[in-house]
Amino acid sequence: MKGAQYLLLPGPTPIPQRVARAMDRPMINHRGPVFKEILEEVIDGVKKIYRTKEHLLIYPASGTGGLEAAVVNFISPGDKVLAISIGVFGDRFAEIAAQFGAQVEKMDFAWGTGADPEQVKARIEQDKNGEIKAVLITHNETSTGAFNDIKSIREALGDHPALFMVDAVSGLAAIELRMDEWGLDVVISGSQKAFMIPPGLSFMAFNERALKIQQKNQNNKYYWDVSLGLQYLAKGQTAVTPPISLYYGLQEALRMMLEEGLDNILTRHAKYREMVRVSLNAMGLQLFTEDGCASSAVTSVLAPAGIGSNGIRKYMLEEFNIILAGGQQSLDNVIFRLGHLGYVRELDLISVLAALEITLLKFGHSLELGVGVKKAQEILQNAKAD
Ligand SMILES: Cc1ncc(COP(=O)(O)O)c(C=O)c1O
């Protein structure tokens, strides 16, 4: 018997029953009063998760669509852009900007680390004439399991006028982010991560400063045009036909998130990170990121020497119906990634860690059964005692 699957990807993530049931409802008129109420509730709810009172639009799109929306609205062809990258998704944001004609200067940091605010500060201080129009950065680099210290990097920009644009697709609601308090101008996220609903919605928040810049933007656009989106939002509608079922799901997921409380959600994700990291260490595995920049959304692990990470994933899938993510690009077959964001339950993690121990033994890695599971249990026990 195969039994239920354990989906431990850094997106898409498991969906709670409440959300699945909420989505199983008939279609309604997206230009009618019921949808208007749903739209207003979800815009308000997503803003709470962003900790913003600024503008927010929801696009029927994946996270990449949200990144493209940000680029086409807030960066004009020829603009100089500083793109900070610590992995695949930092590279992607830079590439989208380049595709739309920006002059992109990459600032790369080693994969597995976070960007150094001091180096960013030094580069920004050189830009005496304010030639850099935007700084692009990833909140949580899903490909490596490292996160950027967004608050410190924003502080490093000081009063430089560049727009600070953050890809928080996989980080939002798993790792702290305070859009207004930290002075973030544009923040993008996606539905299939900590929001606990299927892929298909992208959220983009932007402040008044960004909106002013958008109004002078030179790109041709229609689908992504913020002005169009805002015009419809003022009437309680979306510019194009929305994926209504996803809105039902989002409404229910936000109710769950607000019932739990954002601070509690972040604490829960931090606990998952600890459980996983301490347990993997105890199994004698090497983690790909240092503790200081280790993500609460996803953990990357190096496969033991001589054992490909894809073999481990294949065995876990075939024997236990556990779905783990592989490494991307140069990390393919080198690392595997355990996603622990959204609707992941603590006992699921314990089960997955137990199965991983059996798998590692099968591949000849030496360990004592239970050594990692015990560590995770201890963290859980301590958390319950608090
Ligand atoms: C940080 C980050 N940015 C962007 C994306 C792209 O999102 P999508 O695959 O939904 O287009 C992802 C997807 O995993 C991501 O993790």
mmCIF file of C-alpha atoms in Angstrom, residues 48-49 51 139 170-178 182 194 257 260-274 295-297 340:
data_model
loop_
_atom_site.group_PDB
_atom_site.id
_atom_site.type_symbol
_atom_site.label_atom_id
_atom_site.label_comp_id
_atom_site.label_asym_id
_atom_site.label_seq_id
_atom_site.Cartn_x
_atom_site.Cartn_y
_atom_site.Cartn_z
ATOM 1 C CA LYS A 48 -1.652 41.783 6.826
ATOM 2 C CA ILE A 49 0.766 38.994 5.898
ATOM 3 C CA ARG A 51 2.613 43.878 7.093
ATOM 4 C CA HIS A 139 14.149 37.177 0.336
ATOM 5 C CA SER A 170 9.046 31.487 -1.009
ATOM 6 C CA GLY A 171 9.968 33.512 2.069
ATOM 7 C CA LEU A 172 6.826 35.421 2.929
ATOM 8 C CA ALA A 173 5.044 34.043 6.021
ATOM 9 C CA ALA A 174 7.899 31.610 6.678
ATOM 10 C CA ILE A 175 10.638 34.153 7.426
ATOM 11 C CA GLU A 176 10.035 37.593 8.880
ATOM 12 C CA LEU A 177 9.400 40.407 6.424
ATOM 13 C CA ARG A 178 7.974 43.820 7.323
ATOM 14 C CA TRP A 182 11.608 48.168 6.687
ATOM 15 C CA ALA A 194 3.432 29.501 2.794
ATOM 16 C CA MET A 257 -3.305 32.105 8.957
ATOM 17 C CA GLU A 260 -2.913 31.167 14.018
ATOM 18 C CA GLY A 261 -1.301 34.624 14.008
ATOM 19 C CA LEU A 262 1.656 35.695 11.896
ATOM 20 C CA ASP A 263 4.127 35.652 14.774
ATOM 21 C CA ASN A 264 3.101 32.096 15.676
ATOM 22 C CA ILE A 265 3.426 31.040 12.045
ATOM 23 C CA LEU A 266 6.979 32.390 11.924
ATOM 24 C CA THR A 267 7.852 30.678 15.211
ATOM 25 C CA ARG A 268 6.463 27.404 13.890
ATOM 26 C CA HIS A 269 8.612 27.650 10.757
ATOM 27 C CA ALA A 270 11.691 28.458 12.838
ATOM 28 C CA LYS A 271 10.976 25.334 14.905
ATOM 29 C CA TYR A 272 10.778 23.224 11.733
ATOM 30 C CA ARG A 273 14.153 24.582 10.656
ATOM 31 C CA GLU A 274 15.680 23.622 13.991
ATOM 32 C CA SER A 295 16.039 29.373 5.798
ATOM 33 C CA SER A 296 12.958 28.471 7.807
ATOM 34 C CA ALA A 297 11.237 27.488 4.566
ATOM 35 C CA HIS A 340 9.079 22.769 5.406
#
